[in-house]
Amino acid sequence: MIDWFVNTLRTYPEIAIFLSLALGYYFGSFTYKGLGLGAVTATLVAAVIIGQIGITISPPLKATFFLMFLFAIGYGVGPQFVRGIAKDGIPQALFAAVVCVFCLGAPYLAAKFAGYDVGSALGLYAGSQTISASMGLGTDAINRLGLPPEETKRLLDAMPVAYAVTYIFGTVGSAIVLALFGPALLGIDLEAECKRYEAEFGGKKELGGAGTAWHHYELRAYRVREGGPVVGKTARAAESLIPEQRVFIERIRRGGKIEDATADTIIEAGDIVAVAGRRDVLVSLIGHAAEEVDDRELLAVPAEGVDVLVTNKEANGKTLAELAQWPSSRGVFLRRIARGATATEIPILPNTQIHRGDILTIVGRTQDTAAAAKALGVADRPTDVADVAFIGAAITIGALIGALVYKVGDVPFTLSTSGGALISGLFFGWLRSVRPKFGRIPTSTVWFMNSVGLNVFIAVVGISSGPGFVAGLQQLGFSLFLWGIFATTVPLVLAMYVGKYVFRFHPAILLGCCSGARTTTASLGMINDRAKSQIPGLGYTVTYAVGNTLLTIWGMVLVMLMT
């Protein structure tokens, strides 16, 4: 039975790949206090074990899935990357670039001092910085060195060994350094700083929403009394009687008839008005001063919650306070802001800036949400259909450009097909955010291309290098793990001090900037937990976009430095 199973995997290597994915995603899902191996490392370990039986896999398969993965990465971070290097995100983009230099320098120095070959150095870099994608570009660079086939294979086999040994601390250690030691090293009280940030910019933690019995926004009916403060006023004027609170008169029952209220509708005594707003405002303020009425017909307002993709250049860079003054904003409430490839949740504060590519979740009457969506961009309604023609064409264009070789003297320079796919994703991801008429890729599809594309590549690497893994680990020994600690810790410590003393970021977002530049989502989660706030996420998105791009490219650069 065992012989049959082994022979079947050797004959049909595609089964071995799917088995690696199954084991990797299953065991990678286990966590302890938010930390775990993750799907990538678990898939690599499973593939290495399976690869011990000796399985040959066609090389184009690995490259195909890696191109898909890199395009998805670029597509997801494109809007933030372009904005970060083009406008007000420049300080955070520059900070991310500086941190990326630290992240390249530390593993390079470690590899030089330890005397590692280029394959081990690349694995040390990819694992300690938790940037698996860099191994793809590094692999392309090693293949172009013109070495004998057996030497090339030896270097490529050494890469996943070093990656697996250093990745664990790269993940866990980055979270510990930033979330646990970071506030102490910087001399800050992170929770207090986030509260101060919220106080300065007028925000506070939001509770409730979908899936809970308590709701942030409600619609209630009240009878207008004779001589009341709103009698004779327009709906807009009546709404302004509660300063700094967003309340809207949505409908009116007058003389037994129900009509939709506009901003210019005059309120009369005896009217029954349907008022939408924050629950605490309706209950505590209006409820004490007005007679509430149970008018089910009046309150049966067609309403919806909809995601809006921000594409309007007039909205780009505007604060929520400024957008609230737009006529199209009347009657809608903002429930959530998601930004970037990781859909980082951005705090809802009056001074929070909105950028093209953001996803805003708004709620309100159907006609109001439609008007707001039209003014901000386009409604991003759920769909399962991806524009596959666009995906194929975009990857083809990027790969063709990347395949070009430019010679400076006798030195050849090329992006490689992998680098071309990444840059293509960046461009078309940004273009989609400003011209959303084409290039629709649902979030679930982007996740599949990103996660499964990378893990198929990792599975092929692990299976192919499996026979040499154990020997390589015995040769490199425990010192590799220690060098991994050095390569992980030094860039993060330098990043914190540079962010504080050179770029002078607000303490509430500084650690979020460090997490983004190092693309370590695990540490951002721990930072938010310690801060008891989502404020650190404000520093994550631009730095993540720049860091994810540069750290991936560094895989190719490191090979050039080492050779």
Coordinates of C-alpha atoms in Angstrom, one line a residue:
M1 CA 0.0 0.0 0.0
I2 CA 2.8 2.4 1.0
D3 CA 4.8 1.5 -2.2
W4 CA 1.7 2.1 -4.3
F5 CA 1.1 5.5 -2.7
V6 CA 4.8 6.6 -3.1
N7 CA 4.9 5.4 -6.7
T8 CA 1.6 7.2 -7.5
L9 CA 3.0 10.5 -6.1
R10 CA 6.2 10.1 -8.2
T11 CA 4.1 9.3 -11.3
Y12 CA 1.6 12.1 -10.7
P13 CA 3.5 15.0 -9.1
E14 CA 0.3 17.2 -9.2
I15 CA -1.1 15.0 -6.5
A16 CA 1.9 15.7 -4.3
I17 CA 1.4 19.5 -4.8
F18 CA -2.3 19.3 -3.7
L19 CA -1.3 17.1 -0.7
S20 CA 1.2 19.7 0.3
L21 CA -1.4 22.5 0.1
A22 CA -3.9 20.4 2.1
L23 CA -1.4 19.7 4.9
G24 CA 0.0 23.3 4.8
Y25 CA -3.3 25.1 5.0
Y26 CA -4.6 22.7 7.7
F27 CA -1.6 22.8 10.0
G28 CA -0.9 26.5 9.2
S29 CA -4.3 27.5 10.6
F30 CA -3.4 26.5 14.1
T31 CA -2.3 29.5 16.3
Y32 CA -1.4 30.2 19.9
K33 CA -2.2 33.7 21.1
G34 CA -2.5 34.8 17.5
L35 CA 0.8 33.3 16.4
G36 CA 1.4 30.3 14.2
L37 CA 3.4 28.8 11.4
G38 CA 1.1 30.2 8.8
A39 CA 0.1 28.5 5.5
V40 CA 3.4 29.3 3.7
T41 CA 5.8 27.8 6.2
A42 CA 3.5 24.8 6.9
T43 CA 3.2 24.2 3.2
L44 CA 7.0 24.3 2.8
V45 CA 7.5 21.9 5.7
A46 CA 4.9 19.5 4.3
A47 CA 6.4 19.7 0.8
V48 CA 9.9 19.1 2.0
I49 CA 8.7 15.9 3.9
I50 CA 6.9 14.7 0.8
G51 CA 9.9 15.5 -1.4
Q52 CA 12.0 13.1 0.5
I53 CA 10.7 10.3 -1.8
G54 CA 12.2 12.0 -4.8
I55 CA 9.6 13.7 -7.1
T56 CA 10.3 15.5 -10.3
I57 CA 8.1 18.5 -11.2
S58 CA 8.0 20.5 -14.5
P59 CA 9.7 23.9 -14.0
P60 CA 7.1 26.0 -15.9
L61 CA 4.4 25.1 -13.3
K62 CA 6.3 26.9 -10.6
A63 CA 6.8 30.0 -12.7
T64 CA 3.2 30.1 -13.9
F65 CA 1.7 30.3 -10.4
F66 CA 4.4 32.7 -9.2
L67 CA 3.5 35.2 -11.9
M68 CA -0.1 34.9 -10.9
F69 CA 0.9 35.6 -7.3
L70 CA 3.1 38.6 -8.0
F71 CA 0.4 40.2 -10.2
A72 CA -2.1 39.8 -7.4
I73 CA 0.3 41.4 -4.9
G74 CA 0.8 44.4 -7.2
Y75 CA -2.9 44.7 -8.0
G76 CA -3.8 44.8 -4.4
V77 CA -1.2 47.4 -3.3
G78 CA -1.2 49.5 -6.5
P79 CA -3.4 52.4 -5.3
Q80 CA -1.5 52.9 -2.0
F81 CA 1.9 52.4 -3.7
V82 CA 1.2 55.1 -6.3
R83 CA -0.3 57.5 -3.8
G84 CA 2.5 56.9 -1.3
I85 CA 5.2 57.9 -3.8
A86 CA 3.2 60.7 -5.5
K87 CA 1.6 62.8 -2.8
D88 CA 1.1 63.3 0.9
G89 CA 2.2 59.7 1.7
I90 CA 5.7 60.6 0.8
P91 CA 7.1 60.6 4.4
Q92 CA 5.7 57.2 5.0
A93 CA 6.9 55.9 1.6
L94 CA 10.4 57.3 2.3
F95 CA 10.4 55.7 5.7
A96 CA 9.4 52.4 4.2
A97 CA 12.2 52.6 1.7
V98 CA 14.7 53.3 4.5
V99 CA 13.5 50.4 6.5
C100 CA 13.7 48.1 3.4
V101 CA 17.4 49.1 3.1
F102 CA 17.9 48.0 6.7
C103 CA 16.0 44.7 6.0
L104 CA 18.4 44.1 3.0
G105 CA 21.5 45.2 4.8
A106 CA 21.2 43.1 8.0
P107 CA 20.8 39.6 6.2
Y108 CA 23.5 40.6 3.7
L109 CA 26.0 41.3 6.5
A110 CA 24.9 38.2 8.4
A111 CA 25.5 36.0 5.3
K112 CA 28.9 37.6 4.7
F113 CA 30.1 37.2 8.3
A114 CA 28.8 33.6 8.4
G115 CA 30.2 32.7 5.0
Y116 CA 26.9 31.5 3.5
D117 CA 26.5 30.9 -0.2
V118 CA 24.0 32.9 -2.2
G119 CA 21.3 30.3 -1.9
S120 CA 21.5 30.2 1.9
A121 CA 21.8 34.0 2.0
L122 CA 18.6 34.3 0.0
G123 CA 16.7 31.9 2.3
L124 CA 18.0 33.8 5.3
Y125 CA 16.8 37.0 3.9
A126 CA 13.4 35.7 2.8
G127 CA 12.8 33.9 6.2
S128 CA 14.0 36.6 8.5
Q129 CA 12.0 39.3 6.7
T130 CA 9.0 37.0 6.1
I131 CA 8.9 37.9 2.4
S132 CA 8.4 34.6 0.7
A133 CA 7.9 36.3 -2.7
S134 CA 11.5 37.3 -2.8
M135 CA 12.6 33.7 -3.3
G136 CA 10.9 33.7 -6.7
L137 CA 12.9 36.7 -8.0
G138 CA 16.0 35.4 -6.3
T139 CA 15.5 32.0 -8.0
D140 CA 15.3 33.8 -11.4
A141 CA 18.5 35.7 -10.6
I142 CA 20.4 32.5 -9.6
N143 CA 19.3 30.7 -12.8
R144 CA 20.8 33.6 -14.8
L145 CA 24.2 33.4 -13.2
G146 CA 25.4 30.9 -15.8
L147 CA 26.6 28.4 -13.2
P148 CA 26.8 24.6 -13.9
P149 CA 23.5 22.9 -13.5
E150 CA 24.6 21.0 -10.4
E151 CA 25.9 24.1 -8.7
T152 CA 22.7 26.0 -9.5
K153 CA 20.6 23.1 -8.0
R154 CA 22.8 23.1 -4.9
L155 CA 22.2 26.8 -4.4
L156 CA 18.4 26.5 -5.0
D157 CA 18.2 23.5 -2.6
A158 CA 19.9 25.6 0.1
M159 CA 17.4 28.4 -0.1
P160 CA 14.3 26.7 1.4
V161 CA 16.5 25.2 4.2
A162 CA 17.6 28.7 5.4
Y163 CA 14.1 30.1 4.8
A164 CA 12.4 27.4 7.0
V165 CA 14.9 27.8 9.8
T166 CA 14.7 31.6 10.0
Y167 CA 11.0 32.2 9.2
I168 CA 9.6 31.2 12.6
F169 CA 11.5 33.8 14.5
G170 CA 10.9 36.2 11.5
T171 CA 7.2 36.0 12.2
V172 CA 7.1 35.5 16.0
G173 CA 10.1 37.7 16.7
S174 CA 8.9 40.7 14.7
A175 CA 5.6 40.7 16.7
I176 CA 7.5 40.4 20.0
V177 CA 10.0 43.1 19.1
L178 CA 7.4 45.6 17.9
A179 CA 4.4 44.9 20.1
L180 CA 6.0 43.9 23.3
F181 CA 9.4 45.6 23.4
G182 CA 8.7 48.5 21.0
P183 CA 6.7 50.7 23.5
A184 CA 9.4 50.2 26.2
L185 CA 12.3 51.0 23.8
L186 CA 10.5 54.1 22.6
G187 CA 9.4 55.1 26.1
I188 CA 5.8 55.5 25.2
D189 CA 2.5 54.3 26.7
L190 CA 0.9 53.0 23.5
E191 CA -2.7 52.8 24.8
A192 CA -2.5 56.3 26.1
E193 CA -1.0 57.6 22.9
C194 CA -3.8 56.1 20.9
K195 CA -6.4 57.7 23.2
R196 CA -4.6 61.0 22.9
Y197 CA -4.6 60.7 19.1
E198 CA -8.3 59.9 19.1
A199 CA -9.0 62.9 21.4
E200 CA -6.9 65.2 19.2
F201 CA -8.8 64.2 16.0
G202 CA -12.2 63.7 17.5
G203 CA -12.7 60.0 17.3
K204 CA -13.6 57.2 19.7
K205 CA -14.0 53.4 19.5
E206 CA -17.0 52.2 17.7
L207 CA -19.1 49.3 18.8
G208 CA -21.9 47.2 17.4
G209 CA -23.0 46.7 13.8
A210 CA -23.8 43.6 11.7
G211 CA -24.0 40.5 13.7
T212 CA -24.8 42.2 17.0
A213 CA -28.1 43.1 18.7
W214 CA -26.9 46.7 19.3
H215 CA -26.8 48.9 16.2
H216 CA -24.8 52.2 15.9
Y217 CA -27.4 53.9 13.6
E218 CA -31.2 53.8 14.0
L219 CA -34.3 55.2 12.5
R220 CA -37.0 56.5 14.9
A221 CA -40.3 58.5 14.6
Y222 CA -41.1 61.6 16.6
R223 CA -44.2 63.9 16.7
V224 CA -43.4 67.6 16.2
R225 CA -45.1 69.6 19.0
E226 CA -46.8 73.0 18.5
G227 CA -44.2 75.7 19.3
G228 CA -41.3 73.2 19.1
P229 CA -37.8 74.4 18.1
V230 CA -38.1 72.8 14.6
V231 CA -41.5 74.2 13.6
G232 CA -41.1 76.4 10.5
K233 CA -37.6 75.3 9.8
T234 CA -36.2 73.4 6.8
A235 CA -35.1 69.9 7.4
R236 CA -31.5 71.0 7.0
A237 CA -31.9 73.7 9.6
A238 CA -33.6 71.4 12.0
E239 CA -30.8 68.9 11.6
S240 CA -28.2 71.5 12.4
L241 CA -29.8 72.2 15.8
I242 CA -27.7 69.2 17.1
P243 CA -24.2 70.4 16.3
E244 CA -21.4 68.0 15.6
Q245 CA -23.9 65.1 15.3
R246 CA -25.1 63.6 12.0
V247 CA -28.9 63.3 12.2
F248 CA -31.2 63.4 9.2
I249 CA -35.0 63.7 8.7
E250 CA -35.7 61.0 6.2
R251 CA -39.5 61.0 5.9
I252 CA -42.5 62.9 7.1
R253 CA -46.1 61.9 7.8
R254 CA -48.4 64.9 7.3
G255 CA -52.1 64.8 7.2
G256 CA -52.1 61.0 6.9
K257 CA -49.7 61.0 3.9
I258 CA -46.1 60.0 3.9
E259 CA -43.5 61.8 1.8
D260 CA -39.7 61.7 1.5
A261 CA -38.0 64.7 3.2
T262 CA -35.5 66.8 1.3
A263 CA -33.0 69.3 2.7
D264 CA -35.5 72.1 1.9
T265 CA -38.7 70.5 3.3
I266 CA -40.4 72.8 5.9
I267 CA -41.3 71.1 9.2
E268 CA -44.8 71.9 10.5
A269 CA -46.5 71.3 13.9
G270 CA -48.2 67.9 14.0
D271 CA -45.8 66.3 11.6
I272 CA -44.4 62.9 12.4
V273 CA -40.8 62.8 11.3
A274 CA -38.6 59.8 10.8
V275 CA -35.1 60.7 12.1
A276 CA -32.0 58.7 11.4
G277 CA -28.8 59.1 13.5
R278 CA -26.6 57.6 16.1
R279 CA -28.5 55.6 18.6
D280 CA -27.2 57.5 21.6
V281 CA -28.3 60.8 20.1
L282 CA -31.8 59.6 19.3
V283 CA -32.3 58.1 22.7
S284 CA -30.5 60.6 25.0
L285 CA -31.0 63.9 23.2
I286 CA -34.1 63.8 21.0
G287 CA -35.9 61.1 23.0
H288 CA -36.0 63.3 26.1
A289 CA -37.3 66.3 24.2
A290 CA -39.8 64.8 21.9
E291 CA -42.7 62.4 21.8
E292 CA -41.7 59.1 20.2
V293 CA -44.3 57.5 17.9
D294 CA -44.5 53.8 16.8
D295 CA -45.3 54.4 13.1
R296 CA -44.3 51.2 11.3
E297 CA -45.4 52.4 7.9
L298 CA -43.3 55.6 8.2
L299 CA -40.3 53.7 9.4
A300 CA -40.4 51.2 6.6
V301 CA -37.7 53.1 4.7
P302 CA -35.9 51.2 1.9
A303 CA -32.3 51.1 3.2
E304 CA -29.1 49.3 2.4
G305 CA -25.5 49.0 3.3
V306 CA -23.1 49.2 0.4
D307 CA -19.4 49.2 -0.2
V308 CA -18.1 52.1 -2.3
L309 CA -14.8 52.1 -4.2
V310 CA -13.5 55.6 -4.0
T311 CA -12.3 56.8 -7.5
N312 CA -13.3 60.5 -7.7
K313 CA -10.2 62.6 -7.7
E314 CA -12.2 65.4 -6.0
A315 CA -12.6 63.1 -3.0
N316 CA -9.0 62.0 -2.9
G317 CA -7.2 63.5 0.1
K318 CA -10.4 65.0 1.6
T319 CA -11.1 64.5 5.3
L320 CA -14.3 62.9 6.5
A321 CA -15.3 66.3 8.0
E322 CA -14.9 67.9 4.5
L323 CA -16.8 65.1 2.8
A324 CA -19.6 65.4 5.3
Q325 CA -20.4 68.8 3.9
W326 CA -21.0 67.5 0.4
P327 CA -24.7 67.6 -0.5
S328 CA -24.5 64.0 -1.6
S329 CA -23.4 63.0 1.9
R330 CA -26.8 63.9 3.4
G331 CA -28.6 60.9 4.8
V332 CA -25.7 58.4 4.8
F333 CA -23.5 57.2 7.6
L334 CA -20.0 55.7 7.3
R335 CA -19.6 52.3 8.9
R336 CA -16.2 51.2 7.9
I337 CA -13.1 52.2 5.9
A338 CA -10.9 49.5 4.4
R339 CA -7.6 50.3 2.7
G340 CA -4.9 48.4 0.9
A341 CA -4.3 44.8 -0.1
T342 CA -4.8 43.6 3.5
A343 CA -8.1 45.5 3.8
T344 CA -6.7 47.3 6.9
E345 CA -9.5 48.9 8.9
I346 CA -8.9 52.7 9.2
P347 CA -10.3 54.5 12.2
I348 CA -13.3 56.8 11.5
L349 CA -12.1 60.2 12.7
P350 CA -13.2 63.7 11.4
N351 CA -9.6 64.3 10.1
T352 CA -9.2 60.9 8.5
Q353 CA -8.3 61.4 4.9
I354 CA -9.9 59.3 2.2
H355 CA -7.9 58.1 -0.8
R356 CA -8.7 56.7 -4.1
G357 CA -8.8 52.9 -3.8
D358 CA -10.4 53.0 -0.4
I359 CA -13.5 50.9 0.2
L360 CA -16.1 52.8 2.3
T361 CA -19.0 50.9 3.8
I362 CA -22.0 53.3 4.0
V363 CA -25.5 52.8 5.2
G364 CA -28.7 54.8 4.6
R365 CA -31.7 55.1 2.3
T366 CA -31.3 53.4 -1.0
Q367 CA -31.5 56.7 -2.9
D368 CA -29.1 58.4 -0.5
T369 CA -26.4 55.6 -0.8
A370 CA -26.8 55.7 -4.6
A371 CA -26.2 59.4 -4.6
A372 CA -23.2 59.1 -2.3
A373 CA -21.7 56.2 -4.3
K374 CA -22.0 58.2 -7.5
A375 CA -20.2 61.2 -6.0
L376 CA -17.4 59.2 -4.4
G377 CA -16.8 56.6 -7.1
V378 CA -18.7 53.4 -7.8
A379 CA -20.7 50.9 -5.7
D380 CA -18.5 47.9 -5.2
R381 CA -21.3 45.3 -5.1
P382 CA -20.4 41.7 -4.4
T383 CA -19.8 39.5 -7.5
D384 CA -18.1 36.2 -8.2
V385 CA -17.1 37.1 -11.8
A386 CA -13.5 38.1 -12.5
D387 CA -12.3 39.8 -15.6
V388 CA -10.1 36.9 -16.7
A389 CA -9.3 38.5 -20.1
F390 CA -7.9 41.5 -18.2
I391 CA -5.9 39.3 -15.9
G392 CA -4.4 37.3 -18.7
A393 CA -3.6 40.4 -20.8
A394 CA -2.1 42.3 -17.9
I395 CA 0.2 39.4 -16.8
T396 CA 1.3 38.9 -20.4
I397 CA 2.2 42.6 -20.9
G398 CA 4.1 42.7 -17.7
A399 CA 6.0 39.4 -18.4
L400 CA 6.9 40.5 -21.9
I401 CA 8.3 43.8 -20.6
G402 CA 10.2 41.9 -17.9
A403 CA 11.7 39.5 -20.3
L404 CA 13.5 42.3 -22.1
V405 CA 17.3 42.4 -21.4
Y406 CA 19.2 45.7 -21.4
K407 CA 22.9 45.7 -21.5
V408 CA 25.0 48.4 -19.9
G409 CA 28.4 47.7 -21.3
D410 CA 28.8 43.9 -20.8
V411 CA 26.4 43.8 -17.8
P412 CA 22.9 42.5 -18.6
F413 CA 20.0 44.0 -16.7
T414 CA 16.4 42.7 -16.7
L415 CA 13.3 42.9 -14.6
S416 CA 12.6 39.2 -15.3
T417 CA 9.1 38.0 -16.1
S418 CA 8.4 37.9 -12.3
G419 CA 9.4 41.6 -11.8
G420 CA 7.4 42.5 -14.9
A421 CA 4.3 40.8 -13.5
L422 CA 4.7 42.7 -10.2
I423 CA 5.0 46.1 -11.9
S424 CA 2.1 45.3 -14.2
G425 CA 0.0 44.5 -11.1
L426 CA 1.0 47.8 -9.5
F427 CA 0.1 49.8 -12.6
F428 CA -3.2 48.1 -13.4
G429 CA -4.2 48.0 -9.7
W430 CA -3.8 51.8 -9.5
L431 CA -5.6 52.2 -12.9
R432 CA -8.5 50.2 -11.6
S433 CA -8.8 52.5 -8.7
V434 CA -9.2 55.6 -10.9
R435 CA -10.9 53.9 -14.0
P436 CA -13.1 51.2 -12.5
K437 CA -14.9 50.3 -15.8
F438 CA -12.6 47.4 -16.4
G439 CA -10.3 45.0 -14.5
R440 CA -12.8 43.8 -12.0
I441 CA -11.2 41.1 -9.7
P442 CA -13.3 40.2 -6.7
T443 CA -11.6 40.2 -3.4
S444 CA -11.9 36.4 -3.1
T445 CA -10.2 36.0 -6.5
V446 CA -7.3 38.3 -5.5
W447 CA -7.0 36.2 -2.3
F448 CA -6.9 33.0 -4.3
M449 CA -4.3 34.3 -6.7
N450 CA -2.2 35.7 -3.9
S451 CA -2.4 32.8 -1.4
V452 CA -2.7 29.8 -3.6
G453 CA -0.3 31.2 -6.2
L454 CA 2.4 31.6 -3.7
N455 CA 1.8 28.3 -1.9
V456 CA 1.9 26.3 -5.1
F457 CA 5.3 27.9 -5.8
I458 CA 6.4 27.1 -2.3
A459 CA 5.2 23.5 -2.6
V460 CA 7.1 23.0 -5.8
V461 CA 10.2 24.5 -4.2
G462 CA 9.9 22.3 -1.1
I463 CA 9.2 19.1 -3.1
S464 CA 12.1 19.7 -5.5
S465 CA 14.6 20.5 -2.7
G466 CA 13.3 17.9 -0.3
P467 CA 16.2 15.4 -0.7
G468 CA 18.8 18.0 0.1
F469 CA 17.0 19.7 3.0
V470 CA 18.1 17.5 5.8
A471 CA 21.7 17.5 4.7
G472 CA 21.6 21.3 4.4
L473 CA 20.2 21.8 7.8
Q474 CA 22.9 19.6 9.3
Q475 CA 25.5 21.6 7.6
L476 CA 24.2 25.1 8.5
G477 CA 23.3 24.2 12.1
F478 CA 21.9 26.2 14.9
S479 CA 24.0 29.3 14.0
L480 CA 21.7 29.9 11.1
F481 CA 18.8 30.4 13.6
L482 CA 20.9 32.9 15.6
W483 CA 21.8 34.8 12.5
G484 CA 18.1 34.9 11.6
I485 CA 17.4 36.5 15.0
F486 CA 20.0 39.2 14.2
A487 CA 18.6 39.8 10.7
T488 CA 15.0 40.1 12.1
T489 CA 15.7 42.2 15.1
V490 CA 18.2 44.8 14.0
P491 CA 16.1 46.4 11.1
L492 CA 13.1 46.6 13.4
V493 CA 15.0 48.4 16.2
L494 CA 16.6 50.8 13.8
A495 CA 13.2 51.4 12.1
M496 CA 11.6 52.4 15.5
Y497 CA 14.3 54.9 16.3
V498 CA 14.4 56.4 12.8
G499 CA 10.6 56.7 12.8
K500 CA 10.7 58.5 16.1
Y501 CA 13.7 60.8 15.8
V502 CA 14.1 61.4 12.0
F503 CA 10.6 61.2 10.6
R504 CA 8.9 62.2 13.9
F505 CA 5.8 60.1 13.3
H506 CA 3.1 60.3 16.0
P507 CA 3.7 57.6 18.6
A508 CA 0.2 56.2 18.0
I509 CA 1.0 55.3 14.3
L510 CA 4.8 54.7 14.5
L511 CA 4.7 51.0 15.3
G512 CA 2.1 50.6 12.6
C513 CA 4.5 52.2 10.1
C514 CA 7.2 49.8 11.2
S515 CA 4.8 46.8 10.8
G516 CA 3.8 47.9 7.3
A517 CA 7.4 48.6 6.1
R518 CA 8.3 45.1 7.2
T519 CA 5.0 43.7 5.9
T520 CA 4.4 41.8 9.2
T521 CA 0.6 41.6 9.7
A522 CA 1.0 39.4 12.8
S523 CA 2.8 42.2 14.6
L524 CA 0.1 44.8 13.6
G525 CA -2.5 42.6 15.2
M526 CA -0.6 42.4 18.4
I527 CA 0.1 46.1 18.4
N528 CA -3.6 46.9 18.0
D529 CA -4.4 44.5 20.8
R530 CA -1.9 46.2 23.1
A531 CA -3.1 49.7 22.0
K532 CA -6.8 48.6 22.4
S533 CA -7.3 50.6 19.2
Q534 CA -7.2 50.5 15.4
I535 CA -5.2 53.7 15.3
P536 CA -1.8 52.1 14.5
G537 CA -3.4 50.8 11.3
L538 CA -3.2 54.4 9.9
G539 CA 0.5 53.9 9.5
Y540 CA 0.3 50.5 7.9
T541 CA -1.1 50.8 4.4
V542 CA 1.3 53.1 2.5
T543 CA 4.3 51.6 4.2
Y544 CA 3.0 48.0 3.5
A545 CA 2.5 48.8 -0.2
V546 CA 6.1 50.2 -0.6
G547 CA 7.6 47.6 1.7
N548 CA 5.9 44.7 0.0
T549 CA 7.2 45.8 -3.4
L550 CA 10.8 46.6 -2.4
L551 CA 11.3 43.6 -0.2
T552 CA 10.2 41.4 -3.0
I553 CA 12.6 43.0 -5.5
W554 CA 15.4 42.8 -2.9
G555 CA 15.5 39.0 -3.5
M556 CA 17.0 39.7 -6.9
V557 CA 19.2 42.5 -5.6
L558 CA 20.6 40.3 -2.8
V559 CA 21.8 37.7 -5.4
M560 CA 23.6 40.5 -7.3
L561 CA 25.2 41.7 -4.1
M562 CA 26.3 38.3 -3.1
T563 CA 27.8 37.4 -6.5

